[in-house]
Coordinates of C-alpha atoms and ligand atoms in Angstrom, one line a residue:
M253 CA 68.8 -189.8 -13.8
A254 CA 72.2 -188.5 -14.6
V255 CA 74.2 -187.7 -11.4
S256 CA 77.5 -186.0 -11.4
I257 CA 79.8 -187.0 -8.6
V258 CA 82.1 -184.1 -8.4
P259 CA 85.4 -184.4 -6.5
T260 CA 85.9 -181.6 -3.9
Q261 CA 88.1 -180.7 -1.0
P262 CA 87.2 -179.5 2.5
I263 CA 86.8 -175.7 2.5
A264 CA 88.1 -174.0 5.7
G265 CA 85.7 -171.9 7.7
Q266 CA 82.4 -173.6 7.0
K267 CA 81.5 -173.7 10.6
P268 CA 77.8 -173.0 11.3
G269 CA 77.4 -170.1 13.8
T270 CA 74.5 -169.0 16.0
S271 CA 72.2 -169.4 13.0
G272 CA 73.7 -171.4 10.3
L273 CA 76.6 -170.4 8.0
R274 CA 76.8 -166.7 7.1
K275 CA 79.3 -165.3 4.7
K276 CA 79.7 -162.7 2.0
T277 CA 77.5 -163.5 -0.9
R278 CA 80.5 -163.7 -3.2
V279 CA 82.0 -166.4 -1.0
F280 CA 78.9 -168.5 -1.4
M281 CA 79.1 -167.9 -5.1
E282 CA 82.7 -169.2 -5.5
P283 CA 82.7 -172.3 -7.6
G284 CA 81.9 -175.3 -5.5
Y285 CA 81.5 -173.4 -2.2
L286 CA 77.8 -173.7 -1.8
E287 CA 77.8 -177.3 -3.2
N288 CA 80.5 -178.3 -0.7
Y289 CA 78.5 -176.9 2.2
V290 CA 75.2 -178.4 1.0
Q291 CA 76.7 -181.8 0.7
A292 CA 78.2 -181.4 4.2
I293 CA 74.7 -180.6 5.5
I294 CA 73.3 -183.6 3.8
E295 CA 75.9 -185.8 5.4
G296 CA 75.6 -184.1 8.8
V297 CA 71.8 -184.6 9.0
G298 CA 72.1 -188.3 8.1
G299 CA 71.3 -188.1 4.4
V300 CA 68.1 -187.1 2.6
K301 CA 67.4 -190.4 0.8
D302 CA 63.6 -191.0 0.6
R303 CA 63.0 -187.8 2.5
E304 CA 60.8 -184.8 1.9
I305 CA 62.6 -181.5 2.2
V306 CA 61.3 -177.9 2.4
V307 CA 63.4 -175.2 0.6
G308 CA 63.0 -171.4 0.7
G309 CA 64.6 -168.2 1.7
D310 CA 64.2 -164.5 2.2
G311 CA 64.6 -163.6 -1.5
R312 CA 67.9 -161.9 -1.2
Y313 CA 70.4 -161.8 -4.0
F314 CA 71.5 -165.4 -5.0
N315 CA 68.4 -166.9 -3.4
D316 CA 67.0 -168.4 -6.6
A317 CA 70.4 -169.6 -8.0
A318 CA 71.2 -171.3 -4.7
I319 CA 67.8 -172.9 -4.6
A320 CA 68.4 -174.4 -8.0
I321 CA 71.6 -175.9 -6.9
I322 CA 70.1 -177.3 -3.6
L323 CA 67.2 -178.9 -5.6
R324 CA 69.7 -180.6 -8.0
M325 CA 71.8 -181.8 -5.1
I326 CA 69.0 -183.2 -2.9
A327 CA 67.6 -184.9 -6.0
A328 CA 71.0 -186.5 -6.6
N329 CA 71.1 -187.6 -2.9
G330 CA 67.8 -189.4 -3.2
A331 CA 65.2 -187.1 -1.7
T332 CA 61.7 -188.0 -2.9
K333 CA 60.2 -184.5 -2.7
A334 CA 61.1 -180.9 -2.4
I335 CA 58.5 -178.4 -1.1
V336 CA 59.5 -174.9 -2.3
G337 CA 58.0 -171.5 -1.7
R338 CA 56.9 -169.8 -4.9
A339 CA 59.8 -167.7 -6.3
G340 CA 62.0 -169.2 -3.6
I341 CA 60.2 -167.2 -0.9
L342 CA 59.6 -168.5 2.6
S343 CA 59.9 -166.4 5.7
T344 CA 61.9 -168.3 8.4
P345 CA 58.8 -168.9 10.6
A346 CA 56.7 -169.9 7.5
A347 CA 59.5 -172.4 6.6
S348 CA 59.3 -173.8 10.2
N349 CA 55.5 -174.1 9.9
L350 CA 55.7 -175.8 6.5
I351 CA 58.3 -178.4 7.8
R352 CA 56.0 -179.2 10.7
K353 CA 52.7 -179.2 8.8
R354 CA 54.0 -181.5 6.0
A355 CA 56.0 -183.6 8.5
A356 CA 59.0 -183.1 6.3
Y357 CA 62.5 -184.4 7.3
G358 CA 63.7 -180.8 7.5
G359 CA 64.4 -177.8 5.4
F360 CA 67.1 -175.6 3.8
V361 CA 66.5 -172.0 4.9
L362 CA 68.4 -169.4 2.9
S363 CA 68.9 -166.2 4.7
A364 CA 71.4 -164.0 6.4
S365 CA 68.5 -162.6 8.5
H366 CA 68.9 -159.0 9.4
N367 CA 72.2 -158.6 7.5
P368 CA 72.1 -156.6 4.2
G369 CA 71.8 -158.5 0.9
G370 CA 73.3 -158.1 -2.6
P371 CA 76.4 -159.3 -4.5
D372 CA 78.7 -157.4 -2.1
E373 CA 76.7 -158.1 1.1
D374 CA 75.7 -161.2 3.0
F375 CA 74.2 -164.6 2.3
G376 CA 73.4 -167.5 4.6
L377 CA 72.2 -171.0 4.8
K378 CA 70.9 -173.2 7.6
F379 CA 69.2 -176.5 8.0
N380 CA 66.1 -176.8 10.1
V381 CA 65.2 -180.3 11.5
A382 CA 61.9 -182.1 11.6
N383 CA 60.5 -180.1 14.6
G384 CA 60.8 -177.0 12.4
G385 CA 63.7 -175.5 14.4
P386 CA 67.3 -174.8 13.6
A387 CA 69.5 -177.9 13.8
P388 CA 70.6 -178.4 17.4
E389 CA 74.3 -178.4 18.4
P390 CA 75.0 -182.1 17.9
V391 CA 73.7 -181.8 14.3
T392 CA 75.6 -178.6 13.6
D393 CA 78.7 -180.3 15.0
A394 CA 78.2 -183.2 12.6
I395 CA 77.8 -180.8 9.7
F396 CA 81.0 -179.0 10.7
E397 CA 82.8 -182.4 10.9
A398 CA 81.5 -183.3 7.4
T399 CA 82.9 -180.0 6.0
K400 CA 86.4 -181.1 7.2
T401 CA 86.3 -184.5 5.5
I402 CA 84.2 -184.1 2.4
S403 CA 85.7 -185.4 -0.8
E404 CA 82.8 -185.3 -3.3
F405 CA 79.4 -183.8 -3.9
R406 CA 76.5 -185.2 -5.9
I407 CA 74.4 -183.1 -8.3
V408 CA 72.0 -184.1 -11.1
E409 CA 72.8 -182.8 -14.5
E410 CA 69.2 -181.8 -15.3
A411 CA 68.3 -178.1 -14.8
A412 CA 66.0 -177.3 -11.8
P413 CA 62.4 -176.5 -12.8
P414 CA 61.2 -172.9 -12.8
I415 CA 60.0 -172.0 -9.3
D416 CA 57.9 -168.9 -10.0
V417 CA 54.5 -170.6 -10.4
V418 CA 52.6 -172.9 -8.1
G419 CA 52.6 -176.4 -9.4
T420 CA 54.3 -179.8 -9.3
F421 CA 57.3 -180.7 -11.4
D422 CA 59.7 -183.6 -11.8
L423 CA 63.5 -183.2 -11.4
A424 CA 65.3 -186.4 -12.2
G425 CA 62.7 -188.5 -10.3
M426 CA 62.3 -186.1 -7.4
T427 CA 58.9 -184.3 -7.1
V428 CA 59.3 -180.5 -6.8
E429 CA 56.1 -179.0 -5.4
I430 CA 56.0 -175.2 -5.6
V431 CA 53.6 -173.8 -3.0
D432 CA 52.1 -170.4 -2.1
P433 CA 54.5 -169.2 0.6
V434 CA 51.8 -167.2 2.4
A435 CA 48.6 -169.3 2.5
D436 CA 49.6 -171.8 5.3
Y437 CA 51.1 -169.1 7.4
V438 CA 47.9 -167.0 7.3
E439 CA 45.9 -170.1 8.2
M440 CA 48.0 -170.7 11.2
M441 CA 47.7 -167.1 12.4
R442 CA 43.9 -167.3 12.1
G443 CA 44.0 -169.9 14.8
L444 CA 46.3 -168.0 17.1
V445 CA 44.9 -164.4 17.1
D446 CA 41.4 -163.2 16.9
F447 CA 41.1 -161.8 13.4
E448 CA 37.5 -160.5 14.1
R449 CA 38.6 -158.6 17.2
I450 CA 41.6 -157.0 15.4
R451 CA 39.4 -156.2 12.4
A452 CA 37.0 -154.3 14.8
L453 CA 40.0 -152.4 16.2
F454 CA 41.1 -151.2 12.7
A455 CA 37.4 -150.5 11.9
S456 CA 37.3 -148.2 14.9
G457 CA 40.1 -146.0 13.4
F458 CA 43.2 -147.6 15.0
T459 CA 46.2 -146.8 12.8
L460 CA 49.4 -148.9 12.2
R461 CA 52.5 -148.5 10.2
F462 CA 54.2 -151.8 9.4
D463 CA 57.6 -151.4 7.8
A464 CA 58.5 -154.6 5.9
M465 CA 62.0 -153.1 5.1
S466 CA 61.8 -154.4 1.5
A467 CA 62.3 -157.8 2.9
V468 CA 60.4 -161.1 3.1
T469 CA 57.5 -160.1 5.4
G470 CA 55.9 -157.7 2.8
P471 CA 53.6 -160.3 1.2
Y472 CA 52.7 -161.9 4.5
A473 CA 51.9 -158.5 6.2
T474 CA 50.0 -157.2 3.2
A475 CA 47.9 -160.4 3.0
I476 CA 47.1 -160.4 6.8
L477 CA 47.0 -156.7 7.8
E478 CA 45.5 -155.1 4.7
G479 CA 43.7 -158.3 3.4
E480 CA 42.3 -160.2 6.4
L481 CA 42.2 -157.5 9.0
G482 CA 41.0 -154.6 7.0
A483 CA 43.8 -152.1 7.8
P484 CA 43.8 -149.4 5.2
K485 CA 46.0 -149.7 2.1
G486 CA 49.4 -148.2 2.8
T487 CA 49.6 -149.6 6.3
V488 CA 52.4 -151.8 5.1
V489 CA 55.3 -149.8 3.7
N490 CA 58.3 -151.1 1.9
G491 CA 56.2 -154.2 1.2
T492 CA 57.9 -155.6 -1.9
P493 CA 60.8 -158.0 -1.2
L494 CA 63.9 -156.8 -3.1
P495 CA 67.1 -158.8 -3.6
D496 CA 69.2 -156.0 -2.0
F497 CA 66.4 -154.8 0.4
G498 CA 66.5 -151.5 -1.4
H499 CA 70.1 -151.0 -0.2
H500 CA 68.9 -151.1 3.3
H501 CA 70.0 -153.1 6.3
P502 CA 66.8 -155.0 7.2
D503 CA 67.3 -154.9 10.9
P504 CA 64.5 -153.3 12.9
N505 CA 66.6 -151.3 15.2
P506 CA 66.7 -147.5 15.7
V507 CA 69.6 -147.1 13.4
H508 CA 68.4 -149.2 10.4
A509 CA 64.7 -148.6 10.9
K510 CA 65.2 -144.9 11.5
E511 CA 62.4 -143.9 9.1
L512 CA 59.9 -145.8 11.2
F513 CA 61.3 -144.5 14.5
D514 CA 61.2 -140.9 13.2
V515 CA 57.6 -141.3 12.3
M516 CA 56.7 -142.9 15.6
F517 CA 58.4 -140.1 17.6
G518 CA 57.1 -137.4 15.3
P519 CA 53.8 -135.3 15.3
D520 CA 51.9 -137.6 12.9
A521 CA 52.6 -140.9 14.5
P522 CA 50.0 -143.6 14.1
D523 CA 48.8 -145.6 17.1
M524 CA 51.3 -148.3 16.5
G525 CA 54.5 -148.9 14.5
A526 CA 56.1 -152.2 13.8
A527 CA 58.8 -153.8 11.7
S528 CA 60.4 -157.1 11.0
D529 CA 63.7 -158.1 9.5
G530 CA 65.2 -159.7 6.4
D531 CA 63.7 -163.2 6.9
G532 CA 60.7 -162.3 9.0
D533 CA 61.7 -163.7 12.4
R534 CA 62.5 -160.5 14.3
N535 CA 60.1 -157.8 15.4
I536 CA 60.0 -154.4 16.9
V537 CA 56.9 -152.7 18.3
L538 CA 56.5 -149.0 18.9
G539 CA 53.7 -146.8 20.2
R540 CA 53.3 -143.0 19.8
G541 CA 56.6 -141.7 21.2
I542 CA 57.7 -145.0 22.7
S543 CA 59.7 -148.0 21.4
V544 CA 59.2 -151.2 23.3
A545 CA 62.5 -152.8 24.2
P546 CA 62.5 -156.5 23.0
S547 CA 63.2 -157.8 26.5
D548 CA 60.1 -155.8 27.8
S549 CA 58.1 -157.0 24.8
L550 CA 58.8 -160.7 25.9
A551 CA 57.7 -159.9 29.4
L552 CA 54.6 -158.1 28.3
L553 CA 53.6 -160.7 25.8
A554 CA 54.1 -163.4 28.5
A555 CA 51.9 -161.5 30.9
N556 CA 49.2 -160.9 28.3
L557 CA 49.4 -164.0 26.1
H558 CA 46.3 -165.6 27.7
L559 CA 44.2 -162.7 26.1
A560 CA 45.1 -163.9 22.6
K561 CA 42.8 -166.4 20.9
G562 CA 45.2 -169.3 20.7
Y563 CA 46.5 -169.1 24.2
T564 CA 43.5 -168.9 26.5
S565 CA 44.7 -171.9 28.5
G566 CA 47.7 -169.8 29.7
V567 CA 51.4 -170.0 29.6
K568 CA 53.2 -173.2 30.7
G569 CA 56.6 -171.7 31.0
V570 CA 58.8 -168.8 29.7
A571 CA 62.3 -169.0 28.2
R572 CA 64.7 -166.3 27.4
S573 CA 68.3 -166.1 26.2
M574 CA 70.8 -165.3 28.9
P575 CA 71.6 -161.7 27.8
T576 CA 67.9 -160.9 27.6
S577 CA 66.8 -158.8 30.6
R578 CA 65.2 -160.4 33.6
A579 CA 61.9 -158.6 33.1
A580 CA 60.3 -161.9 31.9
D581 CA 61.5 -163.7 35.0
R582 CA 59.3 -161.5 37.1
V583 CA 56.2 -162.5 35.0
A584 CA 57.1 -166.2 35.2
A585 CA 57.4 -165.9 39.0
K586 CA 54.0 -164.2 39.3
L587 CA 52.4 -166.7 37.0
G588 CA 54.0 -169.5 39.0
V589 CA 55.5 -171.2 35.9
G590 CA 59.0 -172.3 34.9
M591 CA 61.6 -169.8 33.7
Y592 CA 64.5 -171.0 31.5
E593 CA 67.6 -169.1 30.8
T594 CA 69.3 -170.5 27.6
P595 CA 72.3 -169.5 25.5
T596 CA 71.9 -167.1 22.7
G597 CA 70.4 -168.8 19.6
W598 CA 66.9 -169.9 18.9
K599 CA 67.9 -173.5 18.6
F600 CA 68.2 -173.8 22.4
F601 CA 64.5 -173.2 22.8
G602 CA 63.5 -176.1 20.6
N603 CA 63.7 -178.8 23.2
L604 CA 61.9 -176.8 25.8
L605 CA 59.0 -176.1 23.4
D606 CA 59.0 -179.8 22.2
A607 CA 58.8 -180.9 25.9
G608 CA 55.9 -178.5 26.6
M609 CA 58.0 -176.8 29.3
A610 CA 57.8 -173.3 27.7
T611 CA 55.0 -171.7 25.7
I612 CA 56.7 -168.4 24.9
C613 CA 60.4 -167.6 24.3
G614 CA 62.3 -164.4 23.5
E615 CA 65.6 -162.7 23.0
E616 CA 66.9 -159.2 23.4
S617 CA 67.8 -159.3 19.7
A618 CA 64.2 -158.5 18.8
G619 CA 63.0 -162.1 18.7
T620 CA 59.8 -163.5 20.2
G621 CA 57.9 -166.6 19.4
S622 CA 55.8 -169.4 20.9
D623 CA 55.2 -173.1 20.5
H624 CA 53.3 -172.6 17.3
V625 CA 56.6 -173.0 15.3
R626 CA 60.2 -173.6 16.3
E627 CA 61.6 -170.2 15.1
K628 CA 61.0 -166.7 16.4
D629 CA 58.2 -165.1 14.5
G630 CA 58.1 -161.4 13.8
L631 CA 54.6 -161.0 12.4
W632 CA 53.2 -163.4 15.0
A633 CA 54.5 -161.1 17.8
I634 CA 53.0 -158.0 16.1
L635 CA 49.7 -159.8 15.7
I636 CA 49.6 -160.8 19.3
W637 CA 50.3 -157.2 20.3
L638 CA 47.4 -156.2 18.1
D639 CA 45.2 -158.8 19.8
V640 CA 46.2 -157.5 23.2
V641 CA 45.5 -153.9 22.2
A642 CA 42.2 -154.9 20.7
T643 CA 41.2 -156.6 23.9
R644 CA 42.5 -154.1 26.4
R645 CA 41.8 -151.0 24.3
M646 CA 44.8 -149.1 25.8
S647 CA 47.6 -147.4 23.9
I648 CA 51.0 -149.1 23.6
A649 CA 52.4 -146.6 26.0
E650 CA 49.7 -147.2 28.6
I651 CA 50.2 -151.0 28.4
V652 CA 53.9 -150.6 28.9
A653 CA 53.5 -148.2 31.8
D654 CA 50.9 -150.4 33.4
H655 CA 53.3 -153.4 33.1
W656 CA 56.2 -151.5 34.8
K657 CA 53.9 -150.4 37.5
T658 CA 53.0 -154.0 38.3
Y659 CA 56.4 -155.6 37.9
G660 CA 58.9 -152.7 38.1
R661 CA 61.1 -151.7 35.1
D662 CA 64.3 -153.5 34.0
Y663 CA 66.3 -150.7 32.4
Y664 CA 68.3 -152.3 29.6
S665 CA 70.6 -151.5 26.8
R666 CA 72.9 -153.3 24.3
H667 CA 76.1 -151.7 23.0
D668 CA 77.6 -153.2 19.8
Y669 CA 81.2 -152.7 18.7
E670 CA 81.2 -154.0 15.1
A671 CA 83.9 -155.3 12.7
L672 CA 86.6 -155.4 15.4
P673 CA 89.9 -157.2 14.5
T674 CA 89.2 -160.8 15.6
E675 CA 92.4 -161.1 17.5
I676 CA 91.6 -158.1 19.7
A677 CA 88.1 -159.2 20.4
D678 CA 89.2 -162.8 21.1
A679 CA 92.0 -161.7 23.4
M680 CA 89.6 -159.4 25.3
L681 CA 87.1 -162.2 26.0
A682 CA 89.9 -164.6 26.8
D683 CA 91.4 -162.2 29.4
L684 CA 88.0 -161.6 30.9
R685 CA 87.4 -165.3 31.2
G686 CA 90.8 -165.8 32.7
G687 CA 90.3 -163.1 35.4
L688 CA 86.8 -164.0 36.5
T689 CA 87.6 -165.5 39.9
D690 CA 89.5 -162.4 40.9
L691 CA 86.6 -160.0 40.2
P692 CA 84.1 -160.5 43.1
G693 CA 84.6 -157.9 45.8
K694 CA 86.6 -155.5 43.6
V695 CA 85.3 -152.1 42.8
F696 CA 85.3 -150.6 39.2
A697 CA 84.1 -147.1 38.5
G698 CA 82.4 -147.1 41.9
M699 CA 80.6 -150.4 41.3
R700 CA 81.4 -153.4 43.5
V701 CA 81.3 -156.8 41.7
A702 CA 79.3 -159.5 43.5
T703 CA 79.4 -162.4 41.0
A704 CA 81.3 -163.2 37.8
D705 CA 81.0 -166.3 35.6
D706 CA 81.0 -167.7 32.1
F707 CA 77.5 -168.9 31.3
S708 CA 77.1 -172.6 30.9
Y709 CA 73.8 -174.2 30.1
T710 CA 72.6 -177.7 30.9
D711 CA 69.6 -178.5 28.7
P712 CA 66.9 -179.8 31.2
T713 CA 65.4 -182.1 28.6
D714 CA 68.5 -184.1 27.5
G715 CA 71.3 -183.0 29.9
S716 CA 73.5 -181.7 27.1
V717 CA 75.9 -179.0 28.2
S718 CA 76.8 -175.8 26.2
S719 CA 79.6 -173.9 27.9
K720 CA 81.4 -170.5 27.3
Q721 CA 78.2 -168.8 26.3
G722 CA 79.0 -165.3 27.6
V723 CA 80.6 -163.6 30.6
R724 CA 78.2 -162.4 33.2
I725 CA 79.1 -159.8 35.9
G726 CA 76.7 -159.1 38.7
F727 CA 77.1 -156.0 40.7
E728 CA 76.2 -155.5 44.4
D729 CA 73.4 -153.1 43.6
G730 CA 71.7 -155.9 41.5
S731 CA 72.7 -154.5 38.1
R732 CA 74.4 -156.7 35.5
A733 CA 76.8 -156.6 32.6
V734 CA 77.1 -159.4 30.0
F735 CA 79.9 -159.7 27.3
R736 CA 79.8 -162.0 24.3
L737 CA 80.9 -162.1 20.7
S738 CA 78.3 -162.2 18.0
G739 CA 77.8 -165.4 16.1
T740 CA 76.1 -163.9 13.1
G741 CA 78.5 -161.2 11.8
T742 CA 80.4 -161.7 8.6
Q743 CA 83.2 -159.2 9.0
G744 CA 85.7 -159.3 11.9
A745 CA 84.2 -159.7 15.3
T746 CA 81.3 -157.9 17.0
L747 CA 81.5 -157.4 20.7
R748 CA 78.1 -157.2 22.4
L749 CA 77.9 -155.6 25.8
Y750 CA 74.5 -156.0 27.5
V751 CA 73.7 -154.0 30.6
E752 CA 70.6 -153.8 32.9
C753 CA 69.4 -152.7 36.2
F754 CA 66.1 -152.9 38.0
E755 CA 63.9 -150.0 39.1
P756 CA 60.8 -150.8 41.2
D757 CA 59.7 -147.2 41.8
P758 CA 57.1 -146.0 39.2
A759 CA 58.2 -142.4 39.8
R760 CA 61.5 -143.4 38.2
H761 CA 60.2 -145.3 35.2
D762 CA 60.5 -142.4 32.6
L763 CA 64.3 -141.9 32.7
D764 CA 66.7 -142.2 29.9
P765 CA 68.1 -145.8 30.0
Q766 CA 71.6 -144.6 28.9
M767 CA 71.7 -142.2 31.9
V768 CA 70.4 -144.8 34.3
L769 CA 72.9 -147.3 33.1
A770 CA 75.9 -145.0 32.8
G771 CA 77.5 -146.4 36.0
V772 CA 77.4 -150.1 34.9
L773 CA 78.5 -149.1 31.4
E774 CA 81.5 -147.4 32.8
A775 CA 82.4 -150.3 35.1
A776 CA 82.0 -152.7 32.2
D777 CA 84.4 -150.7 30.1
V778 CA 87.0 -150.6 32.8
I779 CA 86.7 -154.3 33.5
A780 CA 87.0 -155.4 29.9
G781 CA 89.2 -152.5 28.8
I782 CA 87.0 -152.0 25.7
E783 CA 88.2 -148.5 24.8
K784 CA 91.8 -149.2 25.7
R785 CA 92.0 -152.3 23.6
T786 CA 89.8 -151.4 20.6
G787 CA 90.5 -147.6 20.5
R788 CA 86.7 -147.2 20.0
E789 CA 85.3 -144.4 22.1
R790 CA 81.7 -145.4 21.5
P791 CA 79.8 -148.3 20.2
D792 CA 78.5 -148.5 16.6
V793 CA 75.0 -149.4 17.5
I794 CA 73.1 -148.8 20.8
T795 CA 69.8 -150.4 21.3
Ligands
G16_555 C1 70.2 -165.3 15.3 C2 69.5 -166.3 16.1 C3 69.0 -165.7 17.4 C4 70.1 -165.0 18.1 C5 70.8 -164.0 17.2 C6 72.0 -163.6 18.0 O1 69.3 -164.3 14.9 O2 68.5 -166.9 15.4 O3 68.4 -166.7 18.1 O4 69.6 -164.2 19.2 O5 71.2 -164.7 16.1 O6 72.9 -162.9 17.1 P1 74.4 -162.6 17.6 O7 75.1 -163.9 17.8 O8 74.9 -161.8 16.5 O9 74.2 -161.9 18.9 P2 68.9 -164.1 13.4 O10 67.7 -163.2 13.4 O11 70.2 -163.5 12.9 O12 68.6 -165.4 12.9

């Protein structure tokens, strides 16, 4: 084989964030940029010689060209086989499944998730390890170190084979196997949820609108919902993946999935609404006139999971990211199982799942998943919801109200301030951190602070410590505010402010969360000086 060894220099700023490296697409397209980072990944994961590697992405602009480069590079670095989703498509959970099922060494997952795609939008790349999950911190640290010292990259001169048909090809001695991206995933879901039961639900007239947001879940949702489960044609909308997601922002929140929210809160709402994101790992579930907050969805799924076909033996433990509301803690306590609070980022759940300490995990950022893969899984969550509805034969609103009646309601909201100047955001967090010990006992906007700290996590499986994971302020009335900077943005800094408070009284479960949380929001603003420092009177996105 003809391998080119191309001299290169370290490129600043190739530090993997919460979920791999995310940059503007044009940055990834700069000559040598992607190659540089891919070689750093190869070094950071200990090389790919004699390994089998999965490759796939969410189909966004530059997906196929990037895959061709990755294939030529892993061939040059000695991989024996690449397993690639047809047309370069693999949803993130499907990629995780394929890595596990084929016992591959790992996989390149090309996605900037919920961020928009296109030549002027975002692109991303991460490496998932052999358990199917995102590389853990020691590996991403090693990748980052490699980006600082890299001096050459290896690439074969042969062109990559076409990837739009299923088949097996040779690339300079490496086997390239192109697989159906959907088939293995459907098979896995068949074992986890009761297709017959959900089929009977649809046959009884139950209606669903699934918005694939012109992103990767279209083919998966169409095959399962309309194919296997007999939902009428048209149940899946925006079902064709487009390189620019139809100019949309494939994030299933009330702002970007407005069309779905409008339908679900309108007069012709179906029984259930659902959406996933760019790469298929996030989910949102709605009923007629109600949107289920992701933190509530985690708690609800944990409480009902034993009803789904693949989980009849129950839940071993529950894990949530620190900013996620404490609703799931109440379920874990009632079930008498472990509850784990981790930093933001799915990679932190991997060890707990591998150790059998947790069965279900979730995050406020619309992610829920279980031990079936090592990524959050949007369609999985929606199918579990369907299995629960098919079993309980209650509406989404009734299931939610019943849950709050049993456990109480954790009112919750996240306020995002996007594209802030990085220096302002960094200084705000640094000052908050610097003043934490002075806060307890002080009163802000009528709220007395009880506790204040910067979240630090010790992984119970290997003792590794991740510090500075977000500032937590607990108030005397039990409510909480959390501040952290996003690790997935590509422009400036995004401040996330998460607030919550607990309401046990069912007579007070139908209030507007923004109204209930107004006091803690005001106190948080005063403590951090958000408006004063940023000049922003209101957040860009409220969820
Ligand atoms: C990624 C991670 C999630 C995490 C989210 C947080 O989501 O996979 O585990 O919750 O980032 O994002 P941020 O740091 O912006 O708050 P995704 O869906 O973008 O891969």
